[in-house]
CSV table of C-alpha atoms in Angstrom, one decimal:
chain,number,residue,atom,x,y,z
A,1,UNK,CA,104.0,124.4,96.2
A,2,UNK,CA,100.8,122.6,95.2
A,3,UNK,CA,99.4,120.2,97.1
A,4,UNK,CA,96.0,118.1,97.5
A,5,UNK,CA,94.9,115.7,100.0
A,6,UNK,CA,91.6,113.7,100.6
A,7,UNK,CA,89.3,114.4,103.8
A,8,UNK,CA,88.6,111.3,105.6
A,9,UNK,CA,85.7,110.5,108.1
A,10,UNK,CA,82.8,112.5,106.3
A,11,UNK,CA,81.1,109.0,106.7
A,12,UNK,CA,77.3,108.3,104.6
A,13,UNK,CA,75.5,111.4,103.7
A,14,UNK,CA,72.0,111.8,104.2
A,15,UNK,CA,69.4,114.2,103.3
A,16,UNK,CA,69.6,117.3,104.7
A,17,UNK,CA,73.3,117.0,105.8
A,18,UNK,CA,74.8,120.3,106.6
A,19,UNK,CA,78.3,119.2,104.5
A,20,UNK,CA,79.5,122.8,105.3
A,21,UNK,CA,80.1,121.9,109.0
A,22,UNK,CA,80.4,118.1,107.8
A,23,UNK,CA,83.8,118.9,106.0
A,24,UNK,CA,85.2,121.8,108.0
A,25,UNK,CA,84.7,119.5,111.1
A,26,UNK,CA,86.7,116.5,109.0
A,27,UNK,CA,89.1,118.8,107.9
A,28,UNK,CA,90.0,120.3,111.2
A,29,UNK,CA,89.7,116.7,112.9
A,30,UNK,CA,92.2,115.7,110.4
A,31,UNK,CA,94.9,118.0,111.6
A,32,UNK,CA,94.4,119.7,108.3
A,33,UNK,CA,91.9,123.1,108.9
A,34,UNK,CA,90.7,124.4,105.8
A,35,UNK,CA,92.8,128.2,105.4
A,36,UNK,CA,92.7,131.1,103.5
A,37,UNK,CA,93.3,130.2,99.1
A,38,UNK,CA,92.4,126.5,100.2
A,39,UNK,CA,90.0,125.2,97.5
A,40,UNK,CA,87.5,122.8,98.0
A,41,UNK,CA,86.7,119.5,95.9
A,42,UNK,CA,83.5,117.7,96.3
A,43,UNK,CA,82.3,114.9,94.3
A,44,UNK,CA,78.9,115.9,92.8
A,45,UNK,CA,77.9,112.1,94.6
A,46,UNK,CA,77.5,113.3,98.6
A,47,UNK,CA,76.0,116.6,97.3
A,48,UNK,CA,73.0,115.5,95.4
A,49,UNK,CA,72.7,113.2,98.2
A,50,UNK,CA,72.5,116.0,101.0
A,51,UNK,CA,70.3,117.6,98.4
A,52,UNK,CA,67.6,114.9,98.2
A,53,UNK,CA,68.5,114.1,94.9
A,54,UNK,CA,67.7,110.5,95.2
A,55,UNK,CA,65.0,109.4,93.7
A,56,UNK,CA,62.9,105.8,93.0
A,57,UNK,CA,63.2,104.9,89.6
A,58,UNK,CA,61.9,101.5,88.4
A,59,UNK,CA,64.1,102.1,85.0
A,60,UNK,CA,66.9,104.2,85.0
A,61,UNK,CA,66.6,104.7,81.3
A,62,UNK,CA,63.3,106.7,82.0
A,63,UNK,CA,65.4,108.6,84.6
A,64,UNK,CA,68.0,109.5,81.4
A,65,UNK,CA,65.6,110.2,79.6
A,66,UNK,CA,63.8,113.0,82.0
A,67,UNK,CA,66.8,114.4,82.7
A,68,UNK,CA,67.8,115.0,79.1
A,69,UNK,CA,67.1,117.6,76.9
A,70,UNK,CA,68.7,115.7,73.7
A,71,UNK,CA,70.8,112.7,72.8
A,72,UNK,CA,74.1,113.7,71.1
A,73,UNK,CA,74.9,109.9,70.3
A,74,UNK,CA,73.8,106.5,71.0
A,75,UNK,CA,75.1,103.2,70.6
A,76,UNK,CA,73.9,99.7,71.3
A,77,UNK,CA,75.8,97.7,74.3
A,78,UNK,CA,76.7,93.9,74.3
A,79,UNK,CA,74.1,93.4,77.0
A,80,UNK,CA,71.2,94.2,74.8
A,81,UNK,CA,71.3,98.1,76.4
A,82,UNK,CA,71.9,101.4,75.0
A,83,UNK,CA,74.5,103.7,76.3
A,84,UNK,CA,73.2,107.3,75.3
A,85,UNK,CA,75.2,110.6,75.4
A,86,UNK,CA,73.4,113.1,76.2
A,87,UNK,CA,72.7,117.0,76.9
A,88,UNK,CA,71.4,117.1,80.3
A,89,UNK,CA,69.3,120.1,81.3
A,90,UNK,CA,72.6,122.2,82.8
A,91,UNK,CA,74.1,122.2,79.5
A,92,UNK,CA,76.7,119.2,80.2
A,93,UNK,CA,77.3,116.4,77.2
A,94,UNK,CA,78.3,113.4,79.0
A,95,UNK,CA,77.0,109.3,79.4
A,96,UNK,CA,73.9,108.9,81.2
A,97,UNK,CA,72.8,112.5,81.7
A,98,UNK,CA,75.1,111.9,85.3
A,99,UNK,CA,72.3,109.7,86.7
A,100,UNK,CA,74.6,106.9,88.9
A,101,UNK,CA,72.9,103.8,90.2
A,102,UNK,CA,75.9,102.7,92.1
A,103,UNK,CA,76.0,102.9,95.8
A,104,UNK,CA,72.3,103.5,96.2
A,105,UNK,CA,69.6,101.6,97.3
A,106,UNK,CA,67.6,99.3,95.3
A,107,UNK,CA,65.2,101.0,92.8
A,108,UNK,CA,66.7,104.2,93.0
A,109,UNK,CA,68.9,106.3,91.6
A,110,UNK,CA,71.3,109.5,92.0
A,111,UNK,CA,70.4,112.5,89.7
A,112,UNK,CA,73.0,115.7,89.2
A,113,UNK,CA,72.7,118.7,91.5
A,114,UNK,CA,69.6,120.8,90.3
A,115,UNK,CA,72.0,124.3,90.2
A,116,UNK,CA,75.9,122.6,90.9
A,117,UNK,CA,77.0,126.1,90.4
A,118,UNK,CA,74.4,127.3,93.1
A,119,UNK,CA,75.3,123.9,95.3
A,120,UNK,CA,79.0,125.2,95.1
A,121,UNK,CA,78.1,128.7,96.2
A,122,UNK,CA,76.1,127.5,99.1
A,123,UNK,CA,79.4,125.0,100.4
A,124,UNK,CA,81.5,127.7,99.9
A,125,UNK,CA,79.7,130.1,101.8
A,126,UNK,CA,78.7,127.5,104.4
A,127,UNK,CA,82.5,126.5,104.7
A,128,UNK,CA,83.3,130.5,104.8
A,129,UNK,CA,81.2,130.7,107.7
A,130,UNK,CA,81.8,127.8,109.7
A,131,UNK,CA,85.9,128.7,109.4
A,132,UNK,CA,86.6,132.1,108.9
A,133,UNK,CA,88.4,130.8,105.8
A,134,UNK,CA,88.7,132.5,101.9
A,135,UNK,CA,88.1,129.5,100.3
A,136,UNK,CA,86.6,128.1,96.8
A,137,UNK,CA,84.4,125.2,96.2
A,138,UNK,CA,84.5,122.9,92.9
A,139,UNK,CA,82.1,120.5,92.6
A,140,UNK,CA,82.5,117.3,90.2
A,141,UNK,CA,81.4,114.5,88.4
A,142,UNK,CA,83.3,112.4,86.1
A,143,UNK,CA,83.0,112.5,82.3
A,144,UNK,CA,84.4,110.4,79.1
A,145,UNK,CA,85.6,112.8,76.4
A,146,UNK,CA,85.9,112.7,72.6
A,147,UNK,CA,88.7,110.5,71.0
A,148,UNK,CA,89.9,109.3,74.3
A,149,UNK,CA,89.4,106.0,76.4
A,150,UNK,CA,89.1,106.3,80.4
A,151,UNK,CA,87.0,109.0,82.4
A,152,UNK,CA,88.3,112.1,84.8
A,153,UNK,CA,86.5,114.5,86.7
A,154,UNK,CA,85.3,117.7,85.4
A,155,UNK,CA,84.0,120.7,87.0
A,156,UNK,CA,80.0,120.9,87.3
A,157,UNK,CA,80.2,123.8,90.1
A,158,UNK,CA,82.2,126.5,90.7
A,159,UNK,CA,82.3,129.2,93.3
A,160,UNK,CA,84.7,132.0,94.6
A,161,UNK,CA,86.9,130.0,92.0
A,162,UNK,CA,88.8,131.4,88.5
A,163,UNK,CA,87.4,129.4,86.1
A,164,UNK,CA,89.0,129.6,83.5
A,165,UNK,CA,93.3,131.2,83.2
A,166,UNK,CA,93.2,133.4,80.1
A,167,UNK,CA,96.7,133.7,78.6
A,168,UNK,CA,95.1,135.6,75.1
A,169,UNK,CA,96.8,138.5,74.4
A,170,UNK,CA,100.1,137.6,76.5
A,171,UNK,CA,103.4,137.0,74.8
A,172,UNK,CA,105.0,133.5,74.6
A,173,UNK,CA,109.0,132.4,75.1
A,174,UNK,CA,109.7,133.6,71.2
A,175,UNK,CA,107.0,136.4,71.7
A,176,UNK,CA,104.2,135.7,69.6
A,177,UNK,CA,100.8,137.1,71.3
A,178,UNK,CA,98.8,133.9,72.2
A,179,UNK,CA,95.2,134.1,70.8
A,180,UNK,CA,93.6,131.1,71.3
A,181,UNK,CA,95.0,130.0,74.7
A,182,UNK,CA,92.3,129.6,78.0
A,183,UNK,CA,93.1,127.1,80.5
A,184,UNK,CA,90.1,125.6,81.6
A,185,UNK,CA,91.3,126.0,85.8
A,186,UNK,CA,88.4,124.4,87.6
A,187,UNK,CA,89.0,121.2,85.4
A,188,UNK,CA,92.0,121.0,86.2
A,189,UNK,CA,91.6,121.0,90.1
A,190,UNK,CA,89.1,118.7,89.3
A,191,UNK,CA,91.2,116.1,88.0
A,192,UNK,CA,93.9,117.3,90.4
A,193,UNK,CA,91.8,116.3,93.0
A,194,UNK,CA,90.5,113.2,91.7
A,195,UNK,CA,94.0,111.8,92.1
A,196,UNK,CA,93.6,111.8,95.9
A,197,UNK,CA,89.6,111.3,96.3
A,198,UNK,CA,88.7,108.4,95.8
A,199,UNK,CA,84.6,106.9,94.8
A,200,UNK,CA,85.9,103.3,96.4
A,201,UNK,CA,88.1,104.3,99.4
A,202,UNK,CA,84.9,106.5,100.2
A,203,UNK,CA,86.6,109.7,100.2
A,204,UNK,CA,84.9,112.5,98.1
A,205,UNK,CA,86.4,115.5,99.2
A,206,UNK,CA,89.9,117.1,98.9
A,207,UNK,CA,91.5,120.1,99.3
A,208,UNK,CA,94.2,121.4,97.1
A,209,UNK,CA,96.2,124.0,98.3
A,210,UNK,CA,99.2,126.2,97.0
A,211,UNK,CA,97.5,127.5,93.6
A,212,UNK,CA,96.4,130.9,93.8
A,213,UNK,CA,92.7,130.6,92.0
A,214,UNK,CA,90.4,131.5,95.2
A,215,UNK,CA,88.3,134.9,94.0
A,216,UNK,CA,86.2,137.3,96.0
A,217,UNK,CA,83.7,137.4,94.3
A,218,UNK,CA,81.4,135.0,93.6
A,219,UNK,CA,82.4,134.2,89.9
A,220,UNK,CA,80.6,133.0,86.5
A,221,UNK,CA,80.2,129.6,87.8
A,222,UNK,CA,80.9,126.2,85.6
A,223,UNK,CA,77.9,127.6,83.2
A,224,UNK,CA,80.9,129.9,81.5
A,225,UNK,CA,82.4,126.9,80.5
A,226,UNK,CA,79.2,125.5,78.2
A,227,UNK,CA,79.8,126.1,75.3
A,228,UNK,CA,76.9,127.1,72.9
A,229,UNK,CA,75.6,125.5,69.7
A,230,UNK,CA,77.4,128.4,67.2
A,231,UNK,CA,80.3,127.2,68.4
A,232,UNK,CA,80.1,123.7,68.8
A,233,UNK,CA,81.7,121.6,66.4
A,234,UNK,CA,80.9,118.5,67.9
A,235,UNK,CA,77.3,118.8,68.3
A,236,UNK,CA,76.4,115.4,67.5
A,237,UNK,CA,77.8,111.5,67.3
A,238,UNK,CA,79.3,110.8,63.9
A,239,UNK,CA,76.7,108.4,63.2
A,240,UNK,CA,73.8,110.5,64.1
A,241,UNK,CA,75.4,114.0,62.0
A,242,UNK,CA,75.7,111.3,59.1
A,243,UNK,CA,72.3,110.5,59.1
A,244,UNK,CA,71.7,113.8,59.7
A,245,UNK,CA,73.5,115.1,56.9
A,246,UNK,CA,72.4,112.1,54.5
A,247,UNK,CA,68.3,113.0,55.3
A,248,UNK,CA,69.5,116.5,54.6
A,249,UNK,CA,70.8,115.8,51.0
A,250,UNK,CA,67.9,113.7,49.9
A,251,UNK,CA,65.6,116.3,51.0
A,252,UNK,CA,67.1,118.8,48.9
A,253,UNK,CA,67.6,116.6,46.3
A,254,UNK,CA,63.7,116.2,46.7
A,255,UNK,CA,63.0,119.7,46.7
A,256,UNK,CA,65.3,120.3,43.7
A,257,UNK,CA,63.4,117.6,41.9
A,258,UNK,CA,60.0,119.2,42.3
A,259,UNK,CA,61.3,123.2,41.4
A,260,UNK,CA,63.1,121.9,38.5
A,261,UNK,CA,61.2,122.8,35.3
């Protein structure tokens, strides 16, 4: 049976917080002790904070900016703003490059781990250690997605965690071999998760238990899960690949112009 819970009482998170010991403490305080297959969901929130990622930032737009390597889209707001999706240095397409100004002081903002995959290593390690536990760490931060209104948690991290449940080459009910079928796993537990967590009840870790997706080894990590420019088909906002494509045509028209005799 699967089942996920929140971990109450981690309290504020300041830099330099051990969350290893922070969580397996809450956990075991809880009367829920962290055990062998448990894995671990941390919002990507408490661990840039325990990571000093908070930084002073007189615009957060000039925080977006540093922290991205392109813009995929863009698109005016009401308020006079822009809301920018972007490709932030880990390889992630999503709103704001991940930098949050909410529930941070004045003139500051939150940026994304530096290495999630490495943060999530380092918890689940530390959490190894402090309980004698096999478990897996995800760590998460929430995304919109294409074609669809509302936001959900995605994996960043990943560590001692499948990341992905291949089916390809595995027969169906009727027996035709599946080719194209790879369940992105860590995703799931991350929205799983999200369902219990909560960013205004203050609770930014759960556990989900009963699935059996903890690894010995370290793993690939979330980066397996980027996908690279061959193959994406949805490199860029359709307004920006129209104007794109539209520049394109009249430069070849151009250079047609001029070869032609």
């Amino acid at each position: 049976m699967l089942t996920a819970w929140a971990v109450p009482g981690l309290g504020e998170i300041a830099p330099g917080t051990d969350l290893p010991a922070l969580i397996a403490a809450a956990a075991a305080t809880a009367g829920t002790p962290l055990a062998d297959g448990d894995v671990v969901v941390v919002a990507s929130k408490i661990v840039s904070k325990a990571e000093g990622r908070l930084v002073t930032a007189a615009d957060r737009e000039d925080a977006i900016t540093a922290e991205a390597v392109r813009v995929v889209a863009s698109r005016p707001r009401k308020d006079g703003g822009l809301t920018r999706i972007v490709q932030t240095t880990h390889g992630f397409v999503m709103a704001a490059a991940g930098v949050d100004g909410s529930n941070v002081p004045a003139g500051h903002v939150l940026l994304l781990p530096v290495d999630p995959d490495g943060s999530a290593r380092a918890l689940a390690d530390g959490l190894r250690a402090a309980t004698g536990s096999r478990v897996g760490v995800v760590v998460t931060d929430t995304f919109g997605r294409p074609w669809r209104n509302g936001q959900t948690d995605l994996a960043i991290g990943a560590a001692y965690v499948a990341v992905t449940d291949d089916h390809r080459g595995t027969p169906d009910a009727q027996g035709r071999t599946l080719e194209v079928s790879v369940t992105a796993l860590v995703d799931e537990l991350a929205a799983a998760a999200d369902l219990v967590k909560g960013k205004v009840r203050g609770l930014p870790v759960a556990v989900v238990r009963g699935l059996d997706a903890v690894t010995d080894e370290v793993g690939t990590g979330v980066r397996a899960l980027v996908r690279d420019a061959e193959h994406d088909m949805f490199r860029w906002g359709s307004d920006e690949a129209y104007a794109r494509g539209f520049d394109a045509g009249l430069a070849a028209a151009a250079h047609a112009e001029e070869e032609a005799p």
